[in-house]
Coordinates of C-alpha atoms in Angstrom, one line a residue:
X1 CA 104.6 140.7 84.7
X2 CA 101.5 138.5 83.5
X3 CA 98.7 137.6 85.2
X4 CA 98.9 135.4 87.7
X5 CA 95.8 134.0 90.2
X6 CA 95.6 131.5 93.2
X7 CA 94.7 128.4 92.2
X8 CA 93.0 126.8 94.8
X9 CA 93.3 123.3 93.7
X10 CA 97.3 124.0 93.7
X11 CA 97.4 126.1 96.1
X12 CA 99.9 128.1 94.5
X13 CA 99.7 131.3 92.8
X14 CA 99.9 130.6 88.6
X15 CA 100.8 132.6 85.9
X16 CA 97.2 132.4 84.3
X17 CA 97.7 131.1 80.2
X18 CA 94.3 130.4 78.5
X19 CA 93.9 127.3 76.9
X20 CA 93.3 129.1 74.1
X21 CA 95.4 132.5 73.8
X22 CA 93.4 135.9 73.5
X23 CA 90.5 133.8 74.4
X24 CA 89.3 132.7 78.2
X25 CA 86.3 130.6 79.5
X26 CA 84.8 130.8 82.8
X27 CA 82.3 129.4 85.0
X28 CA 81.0 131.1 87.6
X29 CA 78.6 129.3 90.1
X30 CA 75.7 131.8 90.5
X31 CA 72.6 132.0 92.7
X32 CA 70.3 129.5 94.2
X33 CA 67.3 131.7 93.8
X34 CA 65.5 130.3 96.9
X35 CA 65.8 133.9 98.7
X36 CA 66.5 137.9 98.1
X37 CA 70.6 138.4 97.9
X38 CA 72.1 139.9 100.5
X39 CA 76.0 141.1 100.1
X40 CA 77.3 137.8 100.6
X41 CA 75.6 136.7 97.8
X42 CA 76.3 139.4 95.8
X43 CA 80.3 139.4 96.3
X44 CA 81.2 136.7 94.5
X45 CA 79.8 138.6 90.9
X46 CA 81.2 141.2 92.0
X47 CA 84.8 140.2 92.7
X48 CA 84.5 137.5 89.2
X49 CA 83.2 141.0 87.7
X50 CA 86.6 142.7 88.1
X51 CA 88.4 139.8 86.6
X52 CA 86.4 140.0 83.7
X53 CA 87.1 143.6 83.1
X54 CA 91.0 143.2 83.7
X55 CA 91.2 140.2 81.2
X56 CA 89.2 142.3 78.5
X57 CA 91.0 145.7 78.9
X58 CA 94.3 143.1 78.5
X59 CA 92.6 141.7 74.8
X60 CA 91.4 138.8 75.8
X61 CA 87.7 137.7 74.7
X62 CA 86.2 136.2 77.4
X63 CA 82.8 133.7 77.5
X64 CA 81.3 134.5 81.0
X65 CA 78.8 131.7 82.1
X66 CA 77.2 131.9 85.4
X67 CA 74.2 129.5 86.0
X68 CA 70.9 130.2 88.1
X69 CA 69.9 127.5 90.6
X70 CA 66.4 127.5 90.0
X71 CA 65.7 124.1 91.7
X72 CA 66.6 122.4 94.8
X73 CA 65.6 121.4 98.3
X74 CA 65.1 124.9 99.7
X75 CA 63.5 126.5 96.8
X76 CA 60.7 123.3 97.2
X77 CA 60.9 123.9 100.8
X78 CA 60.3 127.4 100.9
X79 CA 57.5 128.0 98.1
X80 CA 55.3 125.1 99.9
X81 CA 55.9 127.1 103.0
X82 CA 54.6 130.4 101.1
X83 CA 52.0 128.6 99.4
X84 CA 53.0 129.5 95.9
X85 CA 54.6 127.2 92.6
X86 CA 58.3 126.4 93.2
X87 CA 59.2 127.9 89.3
X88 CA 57.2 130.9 90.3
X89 CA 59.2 131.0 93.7
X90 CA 62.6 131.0 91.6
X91 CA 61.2 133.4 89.2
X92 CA 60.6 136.1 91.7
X93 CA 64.2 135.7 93.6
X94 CA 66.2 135.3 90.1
X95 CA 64.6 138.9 89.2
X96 CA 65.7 140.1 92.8
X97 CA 69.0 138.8 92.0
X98 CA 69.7 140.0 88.4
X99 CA 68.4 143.5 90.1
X100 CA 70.8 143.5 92.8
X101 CA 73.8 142.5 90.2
X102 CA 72.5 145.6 87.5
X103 CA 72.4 147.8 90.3
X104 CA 76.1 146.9 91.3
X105 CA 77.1 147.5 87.4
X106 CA 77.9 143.7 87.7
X107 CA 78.3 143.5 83.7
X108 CA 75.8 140.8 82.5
X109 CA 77.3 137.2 81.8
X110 CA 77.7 136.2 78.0
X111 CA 74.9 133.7 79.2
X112 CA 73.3 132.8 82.5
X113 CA 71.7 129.2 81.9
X114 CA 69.3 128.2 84.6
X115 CA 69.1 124.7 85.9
X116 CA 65.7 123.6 84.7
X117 CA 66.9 124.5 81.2
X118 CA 69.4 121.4 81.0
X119 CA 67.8 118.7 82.1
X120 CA 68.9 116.4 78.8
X121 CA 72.8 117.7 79.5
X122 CA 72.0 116.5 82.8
X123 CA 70.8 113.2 81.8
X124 CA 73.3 112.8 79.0
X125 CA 76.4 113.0 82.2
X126 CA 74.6 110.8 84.4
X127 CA 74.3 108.2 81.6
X128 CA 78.1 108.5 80.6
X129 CA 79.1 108.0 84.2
X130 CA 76.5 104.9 85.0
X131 CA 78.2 103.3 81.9
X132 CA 81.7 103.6 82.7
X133 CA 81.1 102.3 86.2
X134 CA 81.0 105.3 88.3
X135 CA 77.4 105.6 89.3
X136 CA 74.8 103.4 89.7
X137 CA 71.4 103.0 90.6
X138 CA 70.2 102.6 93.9
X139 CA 66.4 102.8 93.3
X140 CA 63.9 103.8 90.3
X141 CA 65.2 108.0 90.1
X142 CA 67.9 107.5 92.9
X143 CA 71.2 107.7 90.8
X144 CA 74.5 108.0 92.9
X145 CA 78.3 108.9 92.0
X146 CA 80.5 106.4 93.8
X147 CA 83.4 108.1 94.9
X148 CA 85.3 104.8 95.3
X149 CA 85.1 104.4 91.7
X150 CA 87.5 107.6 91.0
X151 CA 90.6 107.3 93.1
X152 CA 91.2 111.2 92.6
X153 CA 88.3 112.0 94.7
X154 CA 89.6 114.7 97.3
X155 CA 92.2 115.8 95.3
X156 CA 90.4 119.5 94.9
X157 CA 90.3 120.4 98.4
X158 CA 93.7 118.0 99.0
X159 CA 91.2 115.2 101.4
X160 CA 91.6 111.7 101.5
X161 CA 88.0 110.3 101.5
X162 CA 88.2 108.2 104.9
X163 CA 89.0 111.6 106.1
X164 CA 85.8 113.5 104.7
X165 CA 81.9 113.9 106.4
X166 CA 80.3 111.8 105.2
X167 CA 77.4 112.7 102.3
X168 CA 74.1 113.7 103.6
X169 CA 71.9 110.5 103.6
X170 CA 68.7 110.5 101.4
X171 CA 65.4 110.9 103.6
X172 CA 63.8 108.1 102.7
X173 CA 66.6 106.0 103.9
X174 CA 67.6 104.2 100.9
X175 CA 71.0 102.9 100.9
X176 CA 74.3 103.9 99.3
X177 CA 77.0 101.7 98.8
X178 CA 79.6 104.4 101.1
X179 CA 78.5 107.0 103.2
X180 CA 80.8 109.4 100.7
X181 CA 78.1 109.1 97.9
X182 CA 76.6 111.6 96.5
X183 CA 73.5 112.3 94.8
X184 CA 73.0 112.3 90.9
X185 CA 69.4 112.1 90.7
X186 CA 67.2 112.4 93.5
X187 CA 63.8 110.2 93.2
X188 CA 60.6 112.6 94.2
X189 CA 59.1 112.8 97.5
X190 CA 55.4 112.3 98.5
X191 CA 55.1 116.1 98.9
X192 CA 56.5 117.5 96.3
X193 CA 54.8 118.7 93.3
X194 CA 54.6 116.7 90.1
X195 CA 56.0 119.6 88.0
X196 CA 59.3 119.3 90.0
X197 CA 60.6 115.9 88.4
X198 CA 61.5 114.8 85.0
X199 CA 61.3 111.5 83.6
X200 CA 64.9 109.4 82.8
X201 CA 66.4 106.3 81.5
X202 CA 67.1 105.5 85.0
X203 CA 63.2 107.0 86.7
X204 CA 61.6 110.0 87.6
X205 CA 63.4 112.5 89.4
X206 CA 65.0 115.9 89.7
X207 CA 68.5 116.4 89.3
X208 CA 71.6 116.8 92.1
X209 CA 73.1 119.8 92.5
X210 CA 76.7 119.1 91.5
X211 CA 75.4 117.3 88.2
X212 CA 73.6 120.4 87.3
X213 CA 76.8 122.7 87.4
X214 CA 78.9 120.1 85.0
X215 CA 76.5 120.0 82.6
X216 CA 75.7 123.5 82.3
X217 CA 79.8 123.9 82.2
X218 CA 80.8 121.5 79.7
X219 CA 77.6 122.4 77.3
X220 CA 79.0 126.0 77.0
X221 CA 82.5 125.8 77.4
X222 CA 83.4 122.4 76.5
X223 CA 85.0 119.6 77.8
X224 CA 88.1 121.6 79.0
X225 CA 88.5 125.2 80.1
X226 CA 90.1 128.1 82.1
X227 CA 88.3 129.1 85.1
X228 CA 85.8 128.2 87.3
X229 CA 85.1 130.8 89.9
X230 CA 82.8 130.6 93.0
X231 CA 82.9 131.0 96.8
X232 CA 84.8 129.7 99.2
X233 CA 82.0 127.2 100.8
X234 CA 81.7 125.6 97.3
X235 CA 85.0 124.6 97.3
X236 CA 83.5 120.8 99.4
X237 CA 81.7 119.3 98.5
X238 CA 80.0 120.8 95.6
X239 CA 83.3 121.9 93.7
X240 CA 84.7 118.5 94.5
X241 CA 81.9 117.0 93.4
X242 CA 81.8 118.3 90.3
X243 CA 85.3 117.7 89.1
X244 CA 85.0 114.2 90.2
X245 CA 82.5 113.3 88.1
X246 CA 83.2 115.5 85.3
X247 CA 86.3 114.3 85.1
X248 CA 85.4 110.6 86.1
X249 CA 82.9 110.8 82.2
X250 CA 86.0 111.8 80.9
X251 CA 86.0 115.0 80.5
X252 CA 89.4 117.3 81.4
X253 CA 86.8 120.1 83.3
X254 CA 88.4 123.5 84.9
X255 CA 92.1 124.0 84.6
X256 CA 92.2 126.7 87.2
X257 CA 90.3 127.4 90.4
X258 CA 89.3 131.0 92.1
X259 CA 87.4 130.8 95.2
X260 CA 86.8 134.1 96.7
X261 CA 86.5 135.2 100.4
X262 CA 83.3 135.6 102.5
X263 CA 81.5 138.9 103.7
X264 CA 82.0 138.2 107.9
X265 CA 80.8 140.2 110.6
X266 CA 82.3 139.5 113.7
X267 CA 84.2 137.0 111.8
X268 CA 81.2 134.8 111.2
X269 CA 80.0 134.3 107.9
X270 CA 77.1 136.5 106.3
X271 CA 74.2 134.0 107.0
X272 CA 70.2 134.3 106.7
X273 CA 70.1 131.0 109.0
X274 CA 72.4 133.2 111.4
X275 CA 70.3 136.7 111.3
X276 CA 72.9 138.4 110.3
X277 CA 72.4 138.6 106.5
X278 CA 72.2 142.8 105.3
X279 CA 69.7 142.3 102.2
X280 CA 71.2 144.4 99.4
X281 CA 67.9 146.1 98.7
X282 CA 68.1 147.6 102.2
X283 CA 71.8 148.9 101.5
X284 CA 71.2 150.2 98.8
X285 CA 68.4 152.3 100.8
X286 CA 71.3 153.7 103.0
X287 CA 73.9 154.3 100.2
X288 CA 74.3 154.7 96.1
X289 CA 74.7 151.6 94.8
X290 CA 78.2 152.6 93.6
X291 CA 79.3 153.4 97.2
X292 CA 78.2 149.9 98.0
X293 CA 80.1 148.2 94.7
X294 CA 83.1 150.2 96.2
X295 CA 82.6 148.9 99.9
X296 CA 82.4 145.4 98.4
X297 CA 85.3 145.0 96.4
X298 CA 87.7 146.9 98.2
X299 CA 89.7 143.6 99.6
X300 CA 91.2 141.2 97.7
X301 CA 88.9 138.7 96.5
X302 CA 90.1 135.9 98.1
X303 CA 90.5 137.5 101.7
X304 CA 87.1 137.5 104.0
X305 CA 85.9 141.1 104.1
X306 CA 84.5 141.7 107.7
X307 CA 81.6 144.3 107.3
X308 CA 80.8 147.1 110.3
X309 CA 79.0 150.0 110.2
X310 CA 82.1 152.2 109.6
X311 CA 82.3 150.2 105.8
X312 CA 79.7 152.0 104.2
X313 CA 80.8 155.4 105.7
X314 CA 84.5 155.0 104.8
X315 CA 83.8 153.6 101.1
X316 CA 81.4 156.8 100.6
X317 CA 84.1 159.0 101.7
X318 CA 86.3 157.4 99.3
X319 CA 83.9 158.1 96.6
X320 CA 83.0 161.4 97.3
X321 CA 86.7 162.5 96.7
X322 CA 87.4 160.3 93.5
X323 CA 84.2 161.6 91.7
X324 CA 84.8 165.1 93.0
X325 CA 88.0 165.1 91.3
X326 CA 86.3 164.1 88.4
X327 CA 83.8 166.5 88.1
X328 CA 86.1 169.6 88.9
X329 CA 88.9 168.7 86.5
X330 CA 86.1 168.2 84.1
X331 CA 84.7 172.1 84.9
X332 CA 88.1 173.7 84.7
X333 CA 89.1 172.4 81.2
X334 CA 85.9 172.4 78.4
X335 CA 88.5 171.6 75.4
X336 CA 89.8 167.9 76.4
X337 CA 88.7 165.3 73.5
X338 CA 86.7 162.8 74.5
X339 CA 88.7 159.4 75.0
X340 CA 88.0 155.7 74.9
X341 CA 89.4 154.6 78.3
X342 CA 90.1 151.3 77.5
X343 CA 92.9 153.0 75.2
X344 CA 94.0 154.8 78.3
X345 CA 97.3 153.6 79.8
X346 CA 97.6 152.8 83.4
X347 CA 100.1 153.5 85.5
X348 CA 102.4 150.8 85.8
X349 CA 101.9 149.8 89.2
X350 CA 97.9 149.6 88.6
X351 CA 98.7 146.9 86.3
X352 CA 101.7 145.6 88.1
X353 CA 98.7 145.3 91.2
X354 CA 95.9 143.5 89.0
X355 CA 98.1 141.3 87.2
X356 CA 99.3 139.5 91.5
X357 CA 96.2 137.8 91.5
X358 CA 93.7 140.5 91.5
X359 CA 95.3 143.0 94.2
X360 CA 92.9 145.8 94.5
X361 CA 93.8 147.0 97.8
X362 CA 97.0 148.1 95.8
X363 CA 95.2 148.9 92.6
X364 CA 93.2 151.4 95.0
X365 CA 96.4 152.7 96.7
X366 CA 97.6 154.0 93.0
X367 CA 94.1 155.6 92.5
X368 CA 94.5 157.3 95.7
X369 CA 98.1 158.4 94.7
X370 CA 96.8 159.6 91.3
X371 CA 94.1 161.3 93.2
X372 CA 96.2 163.1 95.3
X373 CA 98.6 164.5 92.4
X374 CA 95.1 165.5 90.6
X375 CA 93.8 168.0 93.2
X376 CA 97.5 169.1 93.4
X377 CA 97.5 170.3 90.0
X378 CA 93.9 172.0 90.7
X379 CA 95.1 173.6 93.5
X380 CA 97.8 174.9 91.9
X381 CA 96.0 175.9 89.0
X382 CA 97.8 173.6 86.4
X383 CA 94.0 172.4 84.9
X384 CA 95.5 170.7 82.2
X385 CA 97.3 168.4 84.1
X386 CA 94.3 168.1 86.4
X387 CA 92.2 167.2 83.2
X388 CA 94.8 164.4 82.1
X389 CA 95.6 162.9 85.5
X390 CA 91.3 162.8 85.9
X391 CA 91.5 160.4 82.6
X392 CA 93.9 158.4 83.5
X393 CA 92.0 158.4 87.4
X394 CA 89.1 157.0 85.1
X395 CA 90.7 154.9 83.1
X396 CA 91.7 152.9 86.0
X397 CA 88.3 153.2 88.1
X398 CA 86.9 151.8 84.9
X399 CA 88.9 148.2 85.5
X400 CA 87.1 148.5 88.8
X401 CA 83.6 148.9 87.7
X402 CA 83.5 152.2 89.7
X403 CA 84.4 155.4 86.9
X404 CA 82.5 158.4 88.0
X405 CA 81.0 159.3 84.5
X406 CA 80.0 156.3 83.6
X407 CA 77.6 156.1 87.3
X408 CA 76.4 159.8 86.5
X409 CA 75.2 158.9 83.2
X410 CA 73.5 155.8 84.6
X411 CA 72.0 157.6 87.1
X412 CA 70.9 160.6 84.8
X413 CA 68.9 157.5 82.8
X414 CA 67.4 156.6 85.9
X415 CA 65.9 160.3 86.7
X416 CA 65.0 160.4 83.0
X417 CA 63.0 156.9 83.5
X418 CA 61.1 158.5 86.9
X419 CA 60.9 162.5 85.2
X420 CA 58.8 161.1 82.8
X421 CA 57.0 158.4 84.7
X422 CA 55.8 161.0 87.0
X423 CA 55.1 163.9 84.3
X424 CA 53.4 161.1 82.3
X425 CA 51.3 160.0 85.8
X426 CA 50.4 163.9 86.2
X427 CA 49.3 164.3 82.4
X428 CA 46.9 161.2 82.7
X429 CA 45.3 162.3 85.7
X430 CA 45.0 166.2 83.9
X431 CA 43.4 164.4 80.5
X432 CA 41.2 162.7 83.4
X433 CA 40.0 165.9 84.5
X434 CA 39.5 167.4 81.5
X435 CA 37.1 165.0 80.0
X436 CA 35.2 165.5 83.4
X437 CA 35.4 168.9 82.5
X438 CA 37.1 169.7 85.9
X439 CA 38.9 172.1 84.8
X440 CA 40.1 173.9 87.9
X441 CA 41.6 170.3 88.7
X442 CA 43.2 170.2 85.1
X443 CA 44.6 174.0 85.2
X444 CA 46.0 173.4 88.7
X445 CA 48.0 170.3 87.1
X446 CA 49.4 171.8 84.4
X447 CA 50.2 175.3 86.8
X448 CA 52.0 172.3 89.2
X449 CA 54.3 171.2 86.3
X450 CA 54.9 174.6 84.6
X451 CA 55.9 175.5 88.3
X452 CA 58.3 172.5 88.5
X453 CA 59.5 173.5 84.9
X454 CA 57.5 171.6 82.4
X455 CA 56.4 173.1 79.4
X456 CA 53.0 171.5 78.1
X457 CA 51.8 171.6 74.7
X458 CA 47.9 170.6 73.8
X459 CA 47.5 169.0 70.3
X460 CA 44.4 167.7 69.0
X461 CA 46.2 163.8 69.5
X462 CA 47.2 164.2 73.0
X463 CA 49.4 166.5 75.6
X464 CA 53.0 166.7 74.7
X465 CA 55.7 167.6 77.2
X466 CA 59.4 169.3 77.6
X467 CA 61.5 170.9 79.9
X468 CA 60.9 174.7 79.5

């Protein structure tokens, strides 16, 4: 069986052919930078992160774009409210966010084009679709789509438009031909700063949300490609939006759809507005980062995943099994090559799960059968077979972003990073001494690390450092 995903605009389940074969595009609609991520921000990369994975272990190359929203309503909102430049705002929340993705081993996008970057792309749509007829412009920088114009509008999320809510109405009360509208260029308001607007064919302004997406889609993967992957709440009116008037300047856009599911607690949707938003910073206080990945992806992508204080616990009793495995079959046999796990065959019902539309709950369920038959063969001393059913355990938890090697070695470069931080603090403050010729204080530092097992070495250039 070949892949096969939900596409939401058919609302069927497809056997997944790339436009062009061994080679697949996607567009992932990232972050709004206006605030921290918390998991429900975070899921989305993750579950999109899996899918990458599976369609490179199966030879595909794949162009991963996912965009930075670095400038919208809230982001102007809330940096007045702080006091501090809206691109500075962004700035700070886009590191937050490329933090939280690095610590979830979210592998980085081929590129990640922010907003503000694309202003002529932006410009350049807008301009194809005022000429054809389907915008126009309402005021000097007020540019809207007219969704009467393209009699396909709806035809994402299966809505006729009499049907819809209506568009959001601009503040200042200018008027739109239909309700339905939607922003392609917003003119600038009295308050906001100068910086904040750009100067077109058509007035000063910044640019719509839905226009920015589009552009940045079609100026790395073209007028047509494979996927184009976000949450659920996208799906209207942004993702509507943005097929309309891609398509509407001509331009074929996304040929499938994958939404995924919220992160819900008591069925409600992961929310800041609603209080009940768990920063991943503070997770990843209670938990390794890995548990976390493992907590997060353990549904289907497209099912809601309702989070309680028993998901964390289960996912890190999961873990501690799987990597345990790892690390005992790895202790009993010394002699096993080393192997590229990409090279590593799966069982066939791992791959018969990823290729039904990404089904890791039964992806997992052949990890925990291979587990099992691992600490079998431990237990009954076959370490060999221990040894071999740990690579292919691996090879599998590698599709999943989760294999227990790779994490250790990322977290023995992170000790490394703060060893030597901290023995490179304590040298300082001993050269410090020295030349104050304190040297009861200086001794006493170099005693501390030699107790903590840190050989130091005095040259005539400086003090040099190893692990005795």
């Amino acid at each position: 069986m070949s892949l096969r995903l939900f596409d939401s605009a058919t609302r069927t389940v497809r056997p997944f052919e790339p436009l062009v074969p061994g080679q697949v595009g996607i567009y992932l609609c990232g972050a709004t930078v206006q605030a921290p991520p918390h998991i429900g921000h975070v899921r989305s990369a993750l579950a999109f992160d899996v899918l990458v994975r599976w369609l490179r272990r199966s030879g595909n190359q794949v162009t991963m774009i996912r965009n930075v929203t670095d400038i919208d309503d809230k982001i102007l909102a809330q940096s007045a409210a702080a006091g501090q430049e809206w691109w500075a705002w962004a700035s700070t929340h886009e590191r937050a966010f490329t933090a939280a993705y690095d610590a979830l081993g979210v592998l980085p996008p081929t590129y990640e084009p922010r907003a503000t970057g694309h202003v002529p792309e932006m410009v350049g749509l807008m301009t194809s679709l005022v000429e054809r007829g389907h915008a126009y412009v309402a005021a000097p920088g007020e540019v809207w789509f007219d969704v009467r114009s393209w009699p396909a509008y709806g035809e994402l999320t299966n809505q006729s438009v009499d049907g819809m809510e209506p568009a959001p109405e601009p503040a200042d009360g200018l008027a739109k031909r239909d309700p339905h509208d939607f922003a392609l260029w917003k003119a600038p308001k009295a308050d906001e700063p100068g910086t904040a607007s750009w100067d077109t064919p058509y007035g000063r302004g910044r640019p719509g949300w839905h226009l920015e997406c589009s552009a940045m889609a079609h100026r790395y993967l073209g007028d047509t490609f494979d996927i184009h992957a976000g949450g659920l709440d996208l799906r209207f009116p942004h993702h509507e939006n943005e097929q309309a008037q891609s398509r509407a300047a001509g331009r074929g856009f996304a040929r499938y759809w994958l939404h995924n599911g919220w992160v819900t607690q008591s069925g409600t949707k992961m929310s800041k507005s609603l209080g009940n938003g768990l920063m991943v910073s503070e997770l990843l206080e209670q938990a390794p980062a890995v548990v976390l990945r493992y907590a997060l992806i353990g549904v289907r992508y497209r099912s809601m995943l309702e989070w309680t204080p028993q998901t964390l616990i289960d996912a890190a009793a999961a873990w501690e099994r799987l990597s345990s495995f790892v690390a005992r079959a790895g202790e009993q046999t010394t002699d096993l090559p080393e192997v590229e796990l990409p090279a590593v065959e799966t069982p066939s019902a791992f791959t018969q799960a990823l290729d039904d539309d990404l089904d890791i709950p039964a992806a997992l369920a052949v990890v925990h059968e291979t587990l099992r038959a691992g600490n079998a063969a431990l237990a009954d001393g076959r370490h060999d077979e221990a040894a071999q059913t740990a690579v292919v355990l691996r090879a599998m938890l590698d599709v999943l972003g989760l294999d227990p090697v790779a994490w250790q070695t990322a977290s023995d470069d992170r000790v490394a990073r703060a060893l030597d931080a901290l023995v490179a603090a304590e040298l300082e403050a001993r050269a410090e001494a020295r030349a104050a010729r304190d040297f009861a204080t200086a001794d006493a530092i170099r005693d501390r690390l030699v107790t903590a097992g840190v050989a130091v070495e005095d040259s005539p250039t400086g003090s040099r450092w190893t692990l005795s």
